[in-house]
């Protein structure tokens, strides 16, 4: 066992000799046992990162390790659900689950797979090709969870589910994480629905890591302040600021106590923090090493 579920050092992926970099110089560490949100706009590199961790792509530079080893060597201990939910359309639901059992001898949890499928009121004899997008997502998640993975990689898993199904399946994932210590890494561009479920954040923008760390620590490291328009913000790190009339409003990372005449607004939401960093690509990144230095 290892206390690190996933780590990258100067990780980069480029498609084609003249293609652009989907990821560039990404360095981070994800502790085991966490539920991690990988967020960012479309095209930011989220899917590429998860595919690299799953061993479906090979890095162009740098390294990525999974459960203390290479993605290829860890494959039996990792579950992965991609955006396109690649299932065999000609198989029935029951045949798909039997295939999962055959491919994962010694690890397969048949009861869990059947329960997830049954909760969606799916007919075991229905062909995969006849299912809706949300139903296929349920079957794909049943396959991934029944494998009893130590690390579960989910690429936009809830995108084609209705709100009730999203809530239900998110509950299934949280129970799995709590009962079995499964590390879950889940990408999404809908930040609000992840805030109550995830405890770790990896924000990717422009192919680079912009924020990484425990969500509570990242939120605590920032503050939204209001002050007179002519106020200087140094020496604090400014993520974004705007002036309206005689008032300046800014999101900062305080370098120390703020002046008493500044008003510090209430606690930030995760969505507010993420959007502020995405609106300002030049804002300095914040990683666990920098958080530790700040705390010291």
CSV table of C-alpha atoms in Angstrom, one decimal:
chain,number,residue,atom,x,y,z
A,1,UNK,CA,0.0,0.0,0.0
A,2,UNK,CA,1.1,3.6,-0.6
A,3,UNK,CA,-0.1,6.9,0.8
A,4,UNK,CA,0.0,8.4,-2.7
A,5,UNK,CA,-2.7,7.5,-5.1
A,6,UNK,CA,-1.4,9.5,-8.1
A,7,UNK,CA,1.5,11.8,-8.7
A,8,UNK,CA,3.0,13.6,-11.7
A,9,UNK,CA,6.3,15.3,-12.2
A,10,UNK,CA,6.8,17.8,-15.1
A,11,UNK,CA,4.1,15.8,-16.9
A,12,UNK,CA,3.3,16.8,-20.5
A,13,UNK,CA,1.4,15.3,-23.4
A,14,UNK,CA,1.6,16.5,-27.0
A,15,UNK,CA,-0.4,15.1,-29.8
A,16,UNK,CA,1.5,14.8,-33.1
A,17,UNK,CA,4.9,16.4,-33.9
A,18,UNK,CA,3.4,19.7,-34.6
A,19,UNK,CA,0.4,19.5,-32.4
A,20,UNK,CA,-0.2,21.6,-29.3
A,21,UNK,CA,0.4,20.5,-25.8
A,22,UNK,CA,-2.7,19.2,-24.1
A,23,UNK,CA,-0.7,19.1,-20.8
A,24,UNK,CA,2.5,20.9,-20.0
A,25,UNK,CA,4.8,20.8,-16.9
A,26,UNK,CA,2.2,19.4,-14.6
A,27,UNK,CA,3.4,18.5,-11.1
A,28,UNK,CA,1.2,17.4,-8.3
A,29,UNK,CA,0.5,14.6,-5.7
A,30,UNK,CA,-2.9,13.2,-4.8
A,31,UNK,CA,-2.9,11.4,-1.4
A,32,UNK,CA,-4.7,8.1,-1.1
A,33,UNK,CA,-8.2,7.9,0.2
A,34,UNK,CA,-9.3,11.3,-1.1
A,35,UNK,CA,-12.2,12.2,-3.3
A,36,UNK,CA,-10.6,14.6,-5.8
A,37,UNK,CA,-12.3,17.0,-8.2
A,38,UNK,CA,-10.3,17.6,-11.5
A,39,UNK,CA,-11.9,20.8,-12.8
A,40,UNK,CA,-11.3,23.2,-15.7
A,41,UNK,CA,-12.9,24.4,-18.9
A,42,UNK,CA,-13.4,22.2,-21.9
A,43,UNK,CA,-10.1,21.5,-23.6
A,44,UNK,CA,-8.1,22.2,-20.5
A,45,UNK,CA,-6.5,18.7,-20.4
A,46,UNK,CA,-8.7,16.9,-17.9
A,47,UNK,CA,-9.5,13.9,-20.1
A,48,UNK,CA,-5.8,13.7,-21.2
A,49,UNK,CA,-4.6,13.6,-17.6
A,50,UNK,CA,-7.0,10.8,-16.7
A,51,UNK,CA,-6.2,8.8,-19.8
A,52,UNK,CA,-2.5,9.1,-18.9
A,53,UNK,CA,-3.2,7.8,-15.4
A,54,UNK,CA,-5.3,5.0,-16.8
A,55,UNK,CA,-2.4,3.9,-19.0
A,56,UNK,CA,-4.3,4.7,-22.2
A,57,UNK,CA,-1.9,7.4,-23.3
A,58,UNK,CA,1.9,7.6,-22.9
A,59,UNK,CA,3.5,10.9,-21.7
A,60,UNK,CA,5.4,13.0,-24.1
A,61,UNK,CA,7.5,14.3,-21.2
A,62,UNK,CA,7.8,13.8,-17.5
A,63,UNK,CA,6.3,11.0,-15.4
A,64,UNK,CA,3.0,9.9,-13.9
A,65,UNK,CA,2.8,7.2,-11.2
A,66,UNK,CA,-0.4,5.5,-10.0
A,67,UNK,CA,-0.5,3.6,-6.6
A,68,UNK,CA,3.2,3.8,-6.4
A,69,UNK,CA,4.0,2.3,-9.7
A,70,UNK,CA,3.4,2.8,-13.5
A,71,UNK,CA,-0.1,3.0,-14.9
A,72,UNK,CA,0.4,-0.2,-16.8
A,73,UNK,CA,1.5,-2.2,-13.7
A,74,UNK,CA,-1.4,-0.7,-11.6
A,75,UNK,CA,-4.1,-1.4,-14.2
A,76,UNK,CA,-5.7,-4.3,-12.3
A,77,UNK,CA,-6.2,-2.0,-9.3
A,78,UNK,CA,-7.6,0.9,-11.2
A,79,UNK,CA,-11.1,1.5,-12.5
A,80,UNK,CA,-11.7,4.0,-15.3
A,81,UNK,CA,-14.9,5.3,-16.9
A,82,UNK,CA,-14.3,7.6,-19.9
A,83,UNK,CA,-16.6,10.2,-21.4
A,84,UNK,CA,-17.7,7.9,-24.2
A,85,UNK,CA,-18.6,4.9,-21.9
A,86,UNK,CA,-17.1,2.3,-24.4
A,87,UNK,CA,-19.3,-0.7,-23.9
A,88,UNK,CA,-20.0,-3.5,-26.4
A,89,UNK,CA,-23.4,-2.5,-28.0
A,90,UNK,CA,-24.4,-6.0,-29.0
A,91,UNK,CA,-24.2,-7.4,-25.5
A,92,UNK,CA,-27.0,-7.4,-23.0
A,93,UNK,CA,-26.6,-5.8,-19.5
A,94,UNK,CA,-26.3,-9.2,-17.9
A,95,UNK,CA,-23.7,-10.3,-20.5
A,96,UNK,CA,-21.7,-7.1,-19.9
A,97,UNK,CA,-21.6,-7.8,-16.2
A,98,UNK,CA,-20.5,-11.5,-16.8
A,99,UNK,CA,-17.8,-10.2,-19.0
A,100,UNK,CA,-16.6,-7.9,-16.2
A,101,UNK,CA,-16.5,-10.9,-13.8
A,102,UNK,CA,-14.5,-12.9,-16.3
A,103,UNK,CA,-12.0,-10.1,-16.8
A,104,UNK,CA,-11.5,-9.5,-13.1
A,105,UNK,CA,-11.2,-12.9,-11.4
A,106,UNK,CA,-10.7,-12.7,-7.7
A,107,UNK,CA,-11.7,-9.0,-7.4
A,108,UNK,CA,-15.3,-9.0,-8.8
A,109,UNK,CA,-18.1,-7.9,-6.5
A,110,UNK,CA,-21.1,-9.3,-8.3
A,111,UNK,CA,-23.6,-8.1,-5.7
A,112,UNK,CA,-22.4,-4.5,-6.1
A,113,UNK,CA,-22.7,-4.6,-9.9
A,114,UNK,CA,-26.2,-6.1,-9.8
A,115,UNK,CA,-27.4,-3.6,-7.2
A,116,UNK,CA,-26.2,-0.6,-9.2
A,117,UNK,CA,-28.0,-1.9,-12.3
A,118,UNK,CA,-31.1,-2.9,-10.4
A,119,UNK,CA,-31.4,0.6,-8.7
A,120,UNK,CA,-31.6,2.0,-12.2
A,121,UNK,CA,-34.5,-0.3,-13.1
A,122,UNK,CA,-32.5,-1.7,-16.0
A,123,UNK,CA,-33.7,-4.9,-17.7
A,124,UNK,CA,-30.8,-7.4,-17.6
A,125,UNK,CA,-31.7,-8.7,-21.0
A,126,UNK,CA,-31.7,-5.2,-22.6
A,127,UNK,CA,-28.9,-4.7,-25.2
A,128,UNK,CA,-26.4,-1.9,-24.5
A,129,UNK,CA,-27.3,-0.3,-27.8
A,130,UNK,CA,-30.9,0.2,-26.7
A,131,UNK,CA,-30.0,2.1,-23.5
A,132,UNK,CA,-30.1,5.8,-23.0
A,133,UNK,CA,-26.8,7.7,-22.3
A,134,UNK,CA,-27.6,7.8,-18.6
A,135,UNK,CA,-28.4,4.1,-18.5
A,136,UNK,CA,-25.1,3.3,-20.2
A,137,UNK,CA,-23.3,5.5,-17.6
A,138,UNK,CA,-24.9,3.4,-14.9
A,139,UNK,CA,-23.7,0.1,-16.5
A,140,UNK,CA,-20.2,1.6,-16.9
A,141,UNK,CA,-20.1,2.6,-13.3
A,142,UNK,CA,-21.3,-0.8,-12.2
A,143,UNK,CA,-18.4,-2.4,-14.1
A,144,UNK,CA,-15.9,0.0,-12.6
A,145,UNK,CA,-17.1,-0.3,-9.0
A,146,UNK,CA,-17.5,-4.0,-9.1
A,147,UNK,CA,-13.9,-4.3,-9.9
A,148,UNK,CA,-13.2,-3.1,-6.4
A,149,UNK,CA,-10.5,-0.6,-7.5
A,150,UNK,CA,-8.2,1.1,-5.2
A,151,UNK,CA,-8.3,4.1,-7.5
A,152,UNK,CA,-11.3,5.1,-9.5
A,153,UNK,CA,-10.9,7.5,-12.4
A,154,UNK,CA,-14.1,9.1,-13.7
A,155,UNK,CA,-14.1,11.4,-16.7
A,156,UNK,CA,-17.2,13.6,-16.6
A,157,UNK,CA,-19.2,10.6,-15.3
A,158,UNK,CA,-22.5,12.5,-14.6
A,159,UNK,CA,-22.7,14.6,-17.7
A,160,UNK,CA,-25.6,12.6,-19.2
A,161,UNK,CA,-27.5,11.9,-16.0
A,162,UNK,CA,-30.6,13.7,-14.8
A,163,UNK,CA,-30.3,15.5,-11.4
A,164,UNK,CA,-31.9,12.7,-9.4
A,165,UNK,CA,-29.6,10.0,-10.9
A,166,UNK,CA,-26.6,12.2,-10.4
A,167,UNK,CA,-27.4,12.6,-6.7
A,168,UNK,CA,-28.0,8.9,-6.3
A,169,UNK,CA,-24.9,7.7,-8.0
A,170,UNK,CA,-22.8,10.3,-6.3
A,171,UNK,CA,-24.0,8.8,-3.0
A,172,UNK,CA,-22.9,5.4,-4.2
A,173,UNK,CA,-19.5,6.7,-4.9
A,174,UNK,CA,-19.2,8.4,-1.5
A,175,UNK,CA,-20.2,5.2,0.3
A,176,UNK,CA,-17.6,3.3,-1.7
A,177,UNK,CA,-14.9,5.8,-0.7
A,178,UNK,CA,-15.9,5.8,2.9
A,179,UNK,CA,-16.3,2.0,3.3
A,180,UNK,CA,-13.4,0.8,1.2
A,181,UNK,CA,-11.0,3.7,1.3
A,182,UNK,CA,-11.2,4.0,-2.5
A,183,UNK,CA,-9.5,7.0,-4.0
A,184,UNK,CA,-11.8,8.7,-6.5
A,185,UNK,CA,-10.6,11.2,-9.1
A,186,UNK,CA,-13.5,12.8,-10.9
A,187,UNK,CA,-13.3,15.4,-13.7
A,188,UNK,CA,-16.1,17.9,-14.3
A,189,UNK,CA,-16.7,21.4,-15.5
A,190,UNK,CA,-19.7,21.7,-13.2
A,191,UNK,CA,-18.0,22.8,-10.0
A,192,UNK,CA,-21.0,23.4,-7.8
A,193,UNK,CA,-22.1,19.8,-7.8
A,194,UNK,CA,-18.7,18.6,-6.6
A,195,UNK,CA,-18.2,21.0,-3.6
A,196,UNK,CA,-20.1,18.9,-1.1
A,197,UNK,CA,-18.6,15.6,-2.2
A,198,UNK,CA,-14.9,16.3,-2.9
A,199,UNK,CA,-12.2,17.1,-0.4
A,200,UNK,CA,-9.3,17.6,-2.8
A,201,UNK,CA,-9.0,19.9,-5.9
A,202,UNK,CA,-6.9,19.8,-9.0
A,203,UNK,CA,-7.6,22.8,-11.2
A,204,UNK,CA,-6.2,22.7,-14.7
A,205,UNK,CA,-6.2,25.6,-17.1
A,206,UNK,CA,-4.4,25.9,-20.4
A,207,UNK,CA,-2.9,22.5,-19.8
A,208,UNK,CA,-1.2,23.4,-16.5
A,209,UNK,CA,-2.0,22.9,-12.9
A,210,UNK,CA,-3.4,26.2,-11.4
A,211,UNK,CA,-4.5,25.0,-8.0
A,212,UNK,CA,-3.8,21.8,-6.2
A,213,UNK,CA,-4.5,20.7,-2.6
A,214,UNK,CA,-7.1,20.1,0.1
A,215,UNK,CA,-10.2,22.2,-0.7
A,216,UNK,CA,-10.5,23.6,2.8
A,217,UNK,CA,-6.9,24.7,2.8
A,218,UNK,CA,-7.2,26.3,-0.6
A,219,UNK,CA,-10.3,28.2,0.4
A,220,UNK,CA,-8.7,29.3,3.7
A,221,UNK,CA,-5.7,30.7,1.8
A,222,UNK,CA,-7.9,33.1,-0.2
A,223,UNK,CA,-10.0,36.1,0.9
A,224,UNK,CA,-12.4,38.4,-0.9
A,225,UNK,CA,-11.9,42.0,0.4
A,226,UNK,CA,-13.4,45.4,-0.3
A,227,UNK,CA,-11.5,48.7,0.2
A,228,UNK,CA,-11.5,52.3,-1.1
A,229,UNK,CA,-10.8,52.4,-4.9
A,230,UNK,CA,-7.3,54.0,-4.5
A,231,UNK,CA,-6.1,51.2,-2.1
A,232,UNK,CA,-2.9,49.4,-3.1
A,233,UNK,CA,-3.1,45.6,-2.6
A,234,UNK,CA,0.7,44.9,-2.2
A,235,UNK,CA,2.2,42.8,-0.7
A,236,UNK,CA,-0.8,40.4,-1.1
A,237,UNK,CA,-1.1,38.1,-4.1
A,238,UNK,CA,-3.9,39.3,-6.3
A,239,UNK,CA,-6.0,36.7,-8.1
A,240,UNK,CA,-8.5,39.2,-9.5
A,241,UNK,CA,-9.7,42.7,-8.7
A,242,UNK,CA,-12.2,45.3,-10.0
A,243,UNK,CA,-13.2,48.8,-9.2
A,244,UNK,CA,-16.7,50.0,-9.1
A,245,UNK,CA,-17.2,53.7,-8.4
A,246,UNK,CA,-15.3,54.4,-5.2
A,247,UNK,CA,-14.9,50.8,-4.1
A,248,UNK,CA,-12.3,48.2,-4.9
A,249,UNK,CA,-13.2,44.5,-4.6
A,250,UNK,CA,-10.5,41.8,-4.9
A,251,UNK,CA,-9.8,38.2,-4.4
A,252,UNK,CA,-6.4,37.9,-2.8
A,253,UNK,CA,-4.0,35.4,-1.1
A,254,UNK,CA,-3.1,37.5,2.0
A,255,UNK,CA,0.6,37.7,2.8
A,256,UNK,CA,-0.2,38.7,6.4
A,257,UNK,CA,-3.0,40.6,8.2
A,258,UNK,CA,-5.1,42.9,6.1
A,259,UNK,CA,-5.7,46.5,7.2
A,260,UNK,CA,-8.5,47.1,9.7
A,261,UNK,CA,-10.4,49.4,7.3
A,262,UNK,CA,-10.7,46.6,4.7
A,263,UNK,CA,-13.9,44.6,4.7
A,264,UNK,CA,-13.3,40.9,4.4
A,265,UNK,CA,-16.3,39.2,2.9
A,266,UNK,CA,-17.7,35.8,4.0
A,267,UNK,CA,-16.2,32.4,3.2
A,268,UNK,CA,-15.6,31.8,-0.5
A,269,UNK,CA,-17.4,28.9,-2.3
A,270,UNK,CA,-15.3,26.5,-4.3
A,271,UNK,CA,-17.1,27.7,-7.5
A,272,UNK,CA,-16.1,31.3,-6.8
A,273,UNK,CA,-12.5,30.4,-6.3
A,274,UNK,CA,-12.3,28.3,-9.4
A,275,UNK,CA,-14.0,30.8,-11.6
A,276,UNK,CA,-11.7,33.6,-10.4
A,277,UNK,CA,-8.6,31.7,-11.3
A,278,UNK,CA,-10.0,30.7,-14.7
A,279,UNK,CA,-11.0,34.3,-15.5
A,280,UNK,CA,-7.4,35.3,-14.8
A,281,UNK,CA,-5.0,32.9,-16.4
A,282,UNK,CA,-2.0,34.9,-15.3
A,283,UNK,CA,-2.9,34.6,-11.6
A,284,UNK,CA,-0.1,32.8,-9.7
A,285,UNK,CA,-0.7,29.1,-9.2
A,286,UNK,CA,-1.0,27.6,-5.7
A,287,UNK,CA,0.1,24.0,-4.9
A,288,UNK,CA,0.6,22.0,-1.7
A,289,UNK,CA,4.3,23.0,-1.4
A,290,UNK,CA,3.3,26.7,-1.5
A,291,UNK,CA,0.5,26.1,1.0
A,292,UNK,CA,3.0,24.5,3.4
A,293,UNK,CA,5.4,27.4,2.9
A,294,UNK,CA,2.6,29.9,3.5
A,295,UNK,CA,1.5,28.1,6.7
A,296,UNK,CA,5.1,28.1,8.0
